[in-house]
Short mmCIF file of C-alpha atoms and ligand atoms in Angstrom, two decimals:
data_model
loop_
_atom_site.label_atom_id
_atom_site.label_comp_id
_atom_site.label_asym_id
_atom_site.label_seq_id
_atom_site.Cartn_x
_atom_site.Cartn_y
_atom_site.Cartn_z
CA UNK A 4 16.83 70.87 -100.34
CA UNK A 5 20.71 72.20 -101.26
CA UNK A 6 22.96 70.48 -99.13
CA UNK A 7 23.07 66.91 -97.69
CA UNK A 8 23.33 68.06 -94.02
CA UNK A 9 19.64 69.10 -94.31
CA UNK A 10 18.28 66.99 -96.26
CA UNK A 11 19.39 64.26 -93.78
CA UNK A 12 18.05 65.68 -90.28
CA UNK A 13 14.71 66.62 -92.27
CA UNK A 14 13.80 62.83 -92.61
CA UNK A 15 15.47 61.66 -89.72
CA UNK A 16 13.92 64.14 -87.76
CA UNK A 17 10.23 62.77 -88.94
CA UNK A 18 9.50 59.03 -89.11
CA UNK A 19 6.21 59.71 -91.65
CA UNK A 20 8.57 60.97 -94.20
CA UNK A 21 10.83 60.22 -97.06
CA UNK A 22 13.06 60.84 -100.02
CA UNK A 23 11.85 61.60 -103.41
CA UNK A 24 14.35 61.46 -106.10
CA UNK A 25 13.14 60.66 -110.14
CA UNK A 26 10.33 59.42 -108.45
CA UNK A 27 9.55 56.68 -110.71
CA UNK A 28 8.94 54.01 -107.75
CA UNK A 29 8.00 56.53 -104.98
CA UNK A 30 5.03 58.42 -106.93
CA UNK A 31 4.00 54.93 -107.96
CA UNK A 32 3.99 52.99 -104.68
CA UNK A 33 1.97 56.55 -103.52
CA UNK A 34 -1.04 55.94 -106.26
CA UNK A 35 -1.52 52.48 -104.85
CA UNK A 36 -1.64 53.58 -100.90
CA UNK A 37 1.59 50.70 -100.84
CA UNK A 38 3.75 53.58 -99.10
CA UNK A 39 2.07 56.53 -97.74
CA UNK A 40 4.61 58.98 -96.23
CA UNK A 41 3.44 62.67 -94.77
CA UNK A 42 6.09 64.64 -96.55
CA UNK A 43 8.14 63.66 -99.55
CA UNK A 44 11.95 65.35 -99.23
CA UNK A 45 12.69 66.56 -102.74
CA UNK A 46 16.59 65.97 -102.97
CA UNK A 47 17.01 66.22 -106.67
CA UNK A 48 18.67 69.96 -106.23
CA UNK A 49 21.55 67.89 -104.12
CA UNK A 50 25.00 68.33 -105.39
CA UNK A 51 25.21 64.25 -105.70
CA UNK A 52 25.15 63.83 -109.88
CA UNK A 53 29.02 63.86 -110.50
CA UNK A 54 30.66 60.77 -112.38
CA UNK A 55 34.48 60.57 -111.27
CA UNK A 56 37.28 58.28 -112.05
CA UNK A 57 39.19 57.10 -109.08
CA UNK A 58 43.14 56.17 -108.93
CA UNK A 59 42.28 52.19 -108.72
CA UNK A 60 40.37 52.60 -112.43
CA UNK A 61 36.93 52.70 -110.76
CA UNK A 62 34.54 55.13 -110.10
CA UNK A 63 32.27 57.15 -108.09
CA UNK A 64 28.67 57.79 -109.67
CA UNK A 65 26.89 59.76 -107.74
CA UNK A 66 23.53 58.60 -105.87
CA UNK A 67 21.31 61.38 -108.24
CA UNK A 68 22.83 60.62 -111.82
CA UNK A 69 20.61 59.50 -113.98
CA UNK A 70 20.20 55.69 -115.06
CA UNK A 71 21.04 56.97 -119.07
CA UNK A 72 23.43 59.64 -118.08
CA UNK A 73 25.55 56.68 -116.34
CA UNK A 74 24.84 54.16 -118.77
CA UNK A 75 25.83 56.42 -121.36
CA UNK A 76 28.68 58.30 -119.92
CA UNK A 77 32.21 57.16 -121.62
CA UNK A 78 34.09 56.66 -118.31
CA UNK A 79 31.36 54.09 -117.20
CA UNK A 80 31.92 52.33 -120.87
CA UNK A 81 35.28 52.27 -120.11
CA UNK A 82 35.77 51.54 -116.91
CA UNK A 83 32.83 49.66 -115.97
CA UNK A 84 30.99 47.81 -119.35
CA UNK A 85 29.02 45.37 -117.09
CA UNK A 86 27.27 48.56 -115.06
CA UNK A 87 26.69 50.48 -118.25
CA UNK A 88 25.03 47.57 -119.93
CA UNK A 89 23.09 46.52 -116.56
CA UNK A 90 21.41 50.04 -116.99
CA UNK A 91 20.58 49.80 -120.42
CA UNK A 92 19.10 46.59 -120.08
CA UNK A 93 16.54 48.44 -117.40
CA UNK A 94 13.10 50.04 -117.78
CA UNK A 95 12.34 52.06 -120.74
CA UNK A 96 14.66 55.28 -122.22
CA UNK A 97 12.16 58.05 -120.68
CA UNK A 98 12.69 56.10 -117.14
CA UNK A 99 15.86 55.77 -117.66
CA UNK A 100 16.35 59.48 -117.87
CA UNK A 101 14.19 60.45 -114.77
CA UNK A 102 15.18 56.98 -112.38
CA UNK A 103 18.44 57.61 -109.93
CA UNK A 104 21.22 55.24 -109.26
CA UNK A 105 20.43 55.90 -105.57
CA UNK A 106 16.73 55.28 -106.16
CA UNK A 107 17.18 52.37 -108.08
CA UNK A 108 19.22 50.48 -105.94
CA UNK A 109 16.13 51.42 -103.74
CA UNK A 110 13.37 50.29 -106.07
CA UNK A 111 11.00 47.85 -104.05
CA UNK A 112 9.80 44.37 -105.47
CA UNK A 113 7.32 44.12 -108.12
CA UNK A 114 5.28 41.61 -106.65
CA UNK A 115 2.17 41.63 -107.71
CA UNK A 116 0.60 40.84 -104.04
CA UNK A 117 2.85 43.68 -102.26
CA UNK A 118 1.22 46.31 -105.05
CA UNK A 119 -2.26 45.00 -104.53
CA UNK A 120 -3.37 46.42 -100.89
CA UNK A 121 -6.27 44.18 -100.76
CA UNK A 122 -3.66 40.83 -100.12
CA UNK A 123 -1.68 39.29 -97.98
CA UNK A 124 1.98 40.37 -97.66
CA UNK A 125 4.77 40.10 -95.17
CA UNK A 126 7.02 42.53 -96.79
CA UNK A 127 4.06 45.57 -96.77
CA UNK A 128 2.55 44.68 -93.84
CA UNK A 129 4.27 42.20 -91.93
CA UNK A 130 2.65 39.36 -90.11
CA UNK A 131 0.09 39.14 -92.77
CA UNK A 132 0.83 35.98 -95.00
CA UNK A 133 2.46 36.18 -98.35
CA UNK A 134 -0.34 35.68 -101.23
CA UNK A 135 2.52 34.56 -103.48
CA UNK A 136 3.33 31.41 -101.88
CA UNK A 137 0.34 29.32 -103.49
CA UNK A 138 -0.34 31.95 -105.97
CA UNK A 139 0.88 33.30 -109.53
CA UNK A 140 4.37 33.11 -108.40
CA UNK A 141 5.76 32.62 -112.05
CA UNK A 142 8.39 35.99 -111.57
CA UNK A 143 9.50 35.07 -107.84
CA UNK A 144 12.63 33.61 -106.39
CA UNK A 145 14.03 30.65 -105.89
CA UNK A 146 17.31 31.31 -103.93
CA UNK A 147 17.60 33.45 -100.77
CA UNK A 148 13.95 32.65 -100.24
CA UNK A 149 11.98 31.79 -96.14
CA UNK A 150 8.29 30.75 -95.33
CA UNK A 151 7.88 34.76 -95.07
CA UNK A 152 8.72 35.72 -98.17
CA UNK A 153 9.96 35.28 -101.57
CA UNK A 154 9.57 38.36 -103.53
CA UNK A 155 12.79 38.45 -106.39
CA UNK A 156 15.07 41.86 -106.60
CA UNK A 157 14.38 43.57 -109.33
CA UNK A 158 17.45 46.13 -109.98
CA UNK A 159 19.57 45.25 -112.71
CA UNK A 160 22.38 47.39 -111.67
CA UNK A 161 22.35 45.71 -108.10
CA UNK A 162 23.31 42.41 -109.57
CA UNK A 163 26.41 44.13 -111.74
CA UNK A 164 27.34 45.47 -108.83
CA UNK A 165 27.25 42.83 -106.64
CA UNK A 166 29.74 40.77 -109.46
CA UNK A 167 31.73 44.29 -109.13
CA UNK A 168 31.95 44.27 -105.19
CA UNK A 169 31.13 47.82 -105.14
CA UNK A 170 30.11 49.73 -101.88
CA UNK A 171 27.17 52.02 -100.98
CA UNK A 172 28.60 55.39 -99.62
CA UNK A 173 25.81 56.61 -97.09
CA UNK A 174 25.60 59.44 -94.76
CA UNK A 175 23.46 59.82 -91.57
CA UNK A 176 23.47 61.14 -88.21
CA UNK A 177 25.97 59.02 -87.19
CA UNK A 178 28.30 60.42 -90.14
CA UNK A 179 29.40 58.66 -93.55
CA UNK A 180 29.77 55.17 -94.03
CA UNK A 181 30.32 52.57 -96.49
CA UNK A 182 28.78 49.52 -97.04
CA UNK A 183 30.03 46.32 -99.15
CA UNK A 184 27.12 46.16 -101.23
CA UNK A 185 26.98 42.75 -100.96
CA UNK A 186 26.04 43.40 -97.35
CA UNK A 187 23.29 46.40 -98.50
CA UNK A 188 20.35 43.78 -99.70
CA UNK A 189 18.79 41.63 -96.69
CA UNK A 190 17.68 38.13 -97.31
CA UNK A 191 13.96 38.49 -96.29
CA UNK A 192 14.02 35.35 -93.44
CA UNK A 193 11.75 36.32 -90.91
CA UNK A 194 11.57 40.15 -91.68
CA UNK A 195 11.10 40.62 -95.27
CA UNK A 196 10.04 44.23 -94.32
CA UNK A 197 13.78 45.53 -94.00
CA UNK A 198 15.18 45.08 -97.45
CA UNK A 199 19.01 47.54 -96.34
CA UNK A 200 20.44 48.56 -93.68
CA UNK A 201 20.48 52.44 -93.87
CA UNK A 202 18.63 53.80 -91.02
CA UNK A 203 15.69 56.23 -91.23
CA UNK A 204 16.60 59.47 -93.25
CA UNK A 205 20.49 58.01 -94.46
CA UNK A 206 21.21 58.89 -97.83
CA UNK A 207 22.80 57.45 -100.28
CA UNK A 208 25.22 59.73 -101.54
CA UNK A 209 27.46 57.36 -103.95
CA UNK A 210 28.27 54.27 -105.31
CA UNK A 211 31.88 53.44 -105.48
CA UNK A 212 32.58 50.88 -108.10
CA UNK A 213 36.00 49.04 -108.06
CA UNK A 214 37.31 48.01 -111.53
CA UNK A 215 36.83 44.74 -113.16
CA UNK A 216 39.55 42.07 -112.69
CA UNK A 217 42.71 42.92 -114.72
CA UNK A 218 42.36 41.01 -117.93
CA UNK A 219 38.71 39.94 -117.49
CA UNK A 220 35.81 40.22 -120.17
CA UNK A 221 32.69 40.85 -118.99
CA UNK A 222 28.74 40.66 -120.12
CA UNK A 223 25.39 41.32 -118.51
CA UNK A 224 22.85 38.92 -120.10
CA UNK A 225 19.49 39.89 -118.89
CA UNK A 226 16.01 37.34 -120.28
CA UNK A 227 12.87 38.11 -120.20
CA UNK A 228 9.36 37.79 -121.21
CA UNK A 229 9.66 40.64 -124.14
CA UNK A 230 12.73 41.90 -125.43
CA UNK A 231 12.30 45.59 -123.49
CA UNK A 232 10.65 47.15 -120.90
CA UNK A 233 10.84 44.31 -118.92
CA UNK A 234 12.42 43.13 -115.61
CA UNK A 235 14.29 39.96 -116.06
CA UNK A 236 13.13 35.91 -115.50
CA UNK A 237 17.14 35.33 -114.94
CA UNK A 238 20.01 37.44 -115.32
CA UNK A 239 23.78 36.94 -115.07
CA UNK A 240 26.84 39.42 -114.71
CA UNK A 241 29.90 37.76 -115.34
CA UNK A 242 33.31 38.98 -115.39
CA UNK A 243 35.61 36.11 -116.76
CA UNK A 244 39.82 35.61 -117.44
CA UNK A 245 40.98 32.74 -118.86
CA UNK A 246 44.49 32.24 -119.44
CA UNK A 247 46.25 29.01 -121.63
CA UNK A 248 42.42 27.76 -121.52
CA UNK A 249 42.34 27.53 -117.57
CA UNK A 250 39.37 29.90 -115.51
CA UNK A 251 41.79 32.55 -113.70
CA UNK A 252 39.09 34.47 -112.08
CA UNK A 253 35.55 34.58 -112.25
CA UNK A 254 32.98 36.99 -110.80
CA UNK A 255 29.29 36.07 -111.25
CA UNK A 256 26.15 37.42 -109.88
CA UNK A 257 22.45 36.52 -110.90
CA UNK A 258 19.84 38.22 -111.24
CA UNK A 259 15.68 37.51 -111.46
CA UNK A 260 15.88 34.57 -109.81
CA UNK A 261 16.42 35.36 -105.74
CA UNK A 262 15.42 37.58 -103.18
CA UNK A 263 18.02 39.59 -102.79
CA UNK A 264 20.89 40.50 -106.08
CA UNK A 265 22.64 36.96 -105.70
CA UNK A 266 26.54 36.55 -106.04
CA UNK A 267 27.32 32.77 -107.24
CA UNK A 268 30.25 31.95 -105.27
CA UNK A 269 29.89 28.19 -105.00
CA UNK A 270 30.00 28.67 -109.25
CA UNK A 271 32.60 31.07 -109.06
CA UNK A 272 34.22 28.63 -106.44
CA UNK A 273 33.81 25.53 -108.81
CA UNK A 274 35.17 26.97 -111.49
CA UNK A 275 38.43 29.16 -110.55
CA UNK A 276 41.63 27.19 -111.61
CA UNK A 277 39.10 24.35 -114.09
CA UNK A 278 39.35 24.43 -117.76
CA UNK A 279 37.24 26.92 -119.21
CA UNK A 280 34.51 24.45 -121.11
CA UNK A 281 30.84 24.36 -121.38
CA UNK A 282 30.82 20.80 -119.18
CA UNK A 283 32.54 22.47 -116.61
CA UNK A 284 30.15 26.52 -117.03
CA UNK A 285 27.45 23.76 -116.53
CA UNK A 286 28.35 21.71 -114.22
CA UNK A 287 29.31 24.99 -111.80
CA UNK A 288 25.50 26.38 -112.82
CA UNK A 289 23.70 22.98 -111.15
CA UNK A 290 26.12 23.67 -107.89
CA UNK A 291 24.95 26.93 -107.78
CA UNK A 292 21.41 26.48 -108.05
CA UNK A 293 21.26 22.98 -106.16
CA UNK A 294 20.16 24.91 -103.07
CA UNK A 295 17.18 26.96 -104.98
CA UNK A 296 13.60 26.28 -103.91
CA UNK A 297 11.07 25.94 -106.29
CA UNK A 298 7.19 26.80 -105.68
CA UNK A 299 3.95 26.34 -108.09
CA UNK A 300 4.97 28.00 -111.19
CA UNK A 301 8.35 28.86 -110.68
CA UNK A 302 10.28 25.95 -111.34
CA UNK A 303 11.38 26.99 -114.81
CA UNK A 304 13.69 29.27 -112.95
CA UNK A 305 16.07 26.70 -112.23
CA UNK A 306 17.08 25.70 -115.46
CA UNK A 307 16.71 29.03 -117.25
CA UNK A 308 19.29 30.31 -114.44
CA UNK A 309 21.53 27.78 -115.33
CA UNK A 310 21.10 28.14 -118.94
CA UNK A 311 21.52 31.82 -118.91
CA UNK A 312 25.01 31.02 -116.35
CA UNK A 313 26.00 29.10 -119.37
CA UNK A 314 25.44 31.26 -122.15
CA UNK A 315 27.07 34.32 -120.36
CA UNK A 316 30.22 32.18 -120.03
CA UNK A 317 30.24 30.78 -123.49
CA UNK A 318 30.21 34.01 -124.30
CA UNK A 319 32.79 36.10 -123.12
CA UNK A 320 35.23 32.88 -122.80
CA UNK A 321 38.09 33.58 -125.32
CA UNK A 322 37.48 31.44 -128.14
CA UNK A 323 33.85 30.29 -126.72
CA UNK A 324 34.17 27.36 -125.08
CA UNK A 325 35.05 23.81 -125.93
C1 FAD B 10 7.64 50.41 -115.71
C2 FAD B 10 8.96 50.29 -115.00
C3 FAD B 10 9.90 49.39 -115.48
C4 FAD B 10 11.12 49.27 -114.83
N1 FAD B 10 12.04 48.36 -115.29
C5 FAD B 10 13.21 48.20 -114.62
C6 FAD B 10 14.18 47.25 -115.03
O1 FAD B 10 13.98 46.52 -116.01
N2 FAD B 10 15.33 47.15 -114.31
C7 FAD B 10 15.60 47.93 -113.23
O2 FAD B 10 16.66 47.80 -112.62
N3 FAD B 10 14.70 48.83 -112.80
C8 FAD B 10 13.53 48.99 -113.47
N4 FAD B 10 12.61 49.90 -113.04
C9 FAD B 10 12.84 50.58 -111.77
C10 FAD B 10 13.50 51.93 -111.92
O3 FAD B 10 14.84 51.73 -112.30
C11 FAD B 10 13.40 52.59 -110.55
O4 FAD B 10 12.04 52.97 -110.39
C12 FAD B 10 14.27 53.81 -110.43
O5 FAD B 10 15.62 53.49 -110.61
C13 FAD B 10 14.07 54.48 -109.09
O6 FAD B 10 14.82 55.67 -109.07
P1 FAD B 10 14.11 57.05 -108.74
O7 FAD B 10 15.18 58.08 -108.77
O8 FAD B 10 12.94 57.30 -109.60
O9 FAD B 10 13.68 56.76 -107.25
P2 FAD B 10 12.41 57.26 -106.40
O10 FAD B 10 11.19 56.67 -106.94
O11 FAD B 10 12.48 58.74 -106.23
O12 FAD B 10 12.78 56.62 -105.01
C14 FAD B 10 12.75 55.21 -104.81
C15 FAD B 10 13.01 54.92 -103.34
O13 FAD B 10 14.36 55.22 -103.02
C16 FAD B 10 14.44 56.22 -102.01
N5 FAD B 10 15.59 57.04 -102.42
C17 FAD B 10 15.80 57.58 -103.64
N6 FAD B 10 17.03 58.11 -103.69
C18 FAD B 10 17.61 57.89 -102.48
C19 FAD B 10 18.90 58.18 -101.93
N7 FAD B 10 19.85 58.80 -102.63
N8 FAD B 10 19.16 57.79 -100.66
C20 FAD B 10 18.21 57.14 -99.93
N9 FAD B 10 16.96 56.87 -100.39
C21 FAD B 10 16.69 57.22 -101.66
C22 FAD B 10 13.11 56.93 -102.03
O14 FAD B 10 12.78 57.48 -100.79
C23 FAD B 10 12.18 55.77 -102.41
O15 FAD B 10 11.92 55.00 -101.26
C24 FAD B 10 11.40 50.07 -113.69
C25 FAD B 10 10.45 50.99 -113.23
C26 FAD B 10 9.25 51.11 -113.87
C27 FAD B 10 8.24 52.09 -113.35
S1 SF4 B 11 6.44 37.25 -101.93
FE1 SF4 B 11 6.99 38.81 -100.43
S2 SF4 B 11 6.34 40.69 -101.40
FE2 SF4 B 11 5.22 39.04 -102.41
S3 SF4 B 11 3.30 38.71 -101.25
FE3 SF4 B 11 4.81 37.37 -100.38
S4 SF4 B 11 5.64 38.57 -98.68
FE4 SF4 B 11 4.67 40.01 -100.05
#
């Protein structure tokens, strides 16, 4: 497919199809009869690979660049140090050159039960049970979660994004739109099966990310089992400015630990206009994680989330913190 028009009405137009970009989830999720579209719509000849910088200091990546050629491109280092890092932090270097920014904000959950056909699982098939609620539920969330569901998100550039409050350009039938992207990953409550809200052959075309707040430093602290190649137990973006010692503005959004890339605003909240000290980074970590939900072997998550909160502001706080 050349141009986005067609590309567009070819999948809308057929219910049993679907988008194939690097291909790195789609191929997989077609080995393991998961997903089992009729035709695959190869849109990796689409004009849609272009890096830009925009007036406001931020940028449009296109949906089709590359994870590496983003990550490594010097106007994302620039501009936008917390996406750049978020990418590196992702998958392996010969992923990283095939996997799309489109496709990985597409990526589906790497749930053990929703890649095993022969289980229960509300999110592949719904009304079936989810295996992982009394099973080996060591990687899955514990914010954002319902009795359906409670698969974690694992995109790494979702969650910088989220901190960012970037939008999703898309374009459909109904024309081009753009969606907050904080409003692009459903909560699963009782239909863990929809995970956006782009209808049936809509394509993402970019991603439009504003700049960081004037004067803030930023990090994306990712943990996890080994120290690459892996998707994270907890992960934190955080965009911090701290003037005369005092929290001006803080952006933070977690990742690893919820269903859906999760923006800590009763944190952020807690925080904005308090002294910048590691009492206060922890005592705005417990707020944010007072409401998480904990099941068999995933209770770690609650204090490695708030431990990893705390880090991430220790570290880019001026002088540390006191
Ligand atoms: C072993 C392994 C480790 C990984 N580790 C990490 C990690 O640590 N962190 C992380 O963030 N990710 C990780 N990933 C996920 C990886 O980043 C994604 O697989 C990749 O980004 C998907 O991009 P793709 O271009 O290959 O998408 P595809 O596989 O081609 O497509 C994925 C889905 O998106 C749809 N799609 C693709 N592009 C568009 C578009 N423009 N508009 C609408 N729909 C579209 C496809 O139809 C499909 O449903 C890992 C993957 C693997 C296999
Ligand atoms: S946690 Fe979600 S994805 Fe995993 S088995 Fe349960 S319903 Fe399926």
């Amino acid at each position: 497919m050349a141009d986005v028009g067609t590309a567009v009405g070819t999948v809308t137009a057929d219910p049993a199809s679907a988008f194939l970009a690097g291909g790195t989830t789609q191929v997989d999720l077609l080995r393991i009869y998961v997903e089992q579209p009729r035709r695959l719509v190869d849109i990796n000849d689409l004009p849609l690979r272009d890096i830009e910088e925009l007036p406001n200091r931020g940028l449009r990546i296109g949906a089709l660049a590359r994870m590496n050629e983003v990550a490594e491109h010097p106007s994302v280092i620039d501009r936008s140090p917390l996406v750049s890092q978020a990418l590196l932090l992702g998958a392996s270097p010969q992923l990283r050159n095939m996997a799309s920014i489109g496709g990985n904000l597409l990526q589906r959950t790497r749930c053990t039960y929703f890649r095993d056909v022969s289980t229960a699982c509300n999110k592949r098939t719904p009304g079936t049970g989810c295996a992982a609620m009394d099973g080996v539920n060591r990687g899955h969330a514990v914010l954002g979660t319902s009795d359906q569901c409670i698969a974690t998100h694992p995109s790494d550039l979702a969650v910088a994004l989220v901190a960012l409050d970037a939008d999703v350009i898309a374009e459909g039938q109904r024309g081009r739109r753009s969606i907050p992207v904080h409003e692009f990953f459903l909560p699963p409550e009782d239909t863990p099966d929809i995970e956006h809200p782009l209808d049936h052959g809509e394509l993402i075309v970019d991603v439009e990310v504003p700049p960081a707040p004037d004067g803030s430093t930023s990090l994306y602290l990712k943990v996890r089992d080994r120290e690459s190649y892996e998707f994270a137990l907890a992960s934190v973006a955080v965009a911090l400015r701290v003037e005369g010692g005092m929290v001006v503005e803080v952006r933070l959004a977690l990742g690893g630990v919820a269903t859906v890339p999760w923006r800590a605003r009763r944190a952020e909240r807690m925080l904005t206009g308090q002294p910048a000290t590691t009492e206060n980074f922890a005592a705005a970590a417990r707020e944010e994680l007072a409401p998480a939900v904990a099941r068999g072997m995933n209770g770690f998550k609650i204090e490695l989330a708030c431990r990893t909160i705390v880090r991430a502001l220790e570290t880019v706080a001026p002088d540390g913190a006191r």
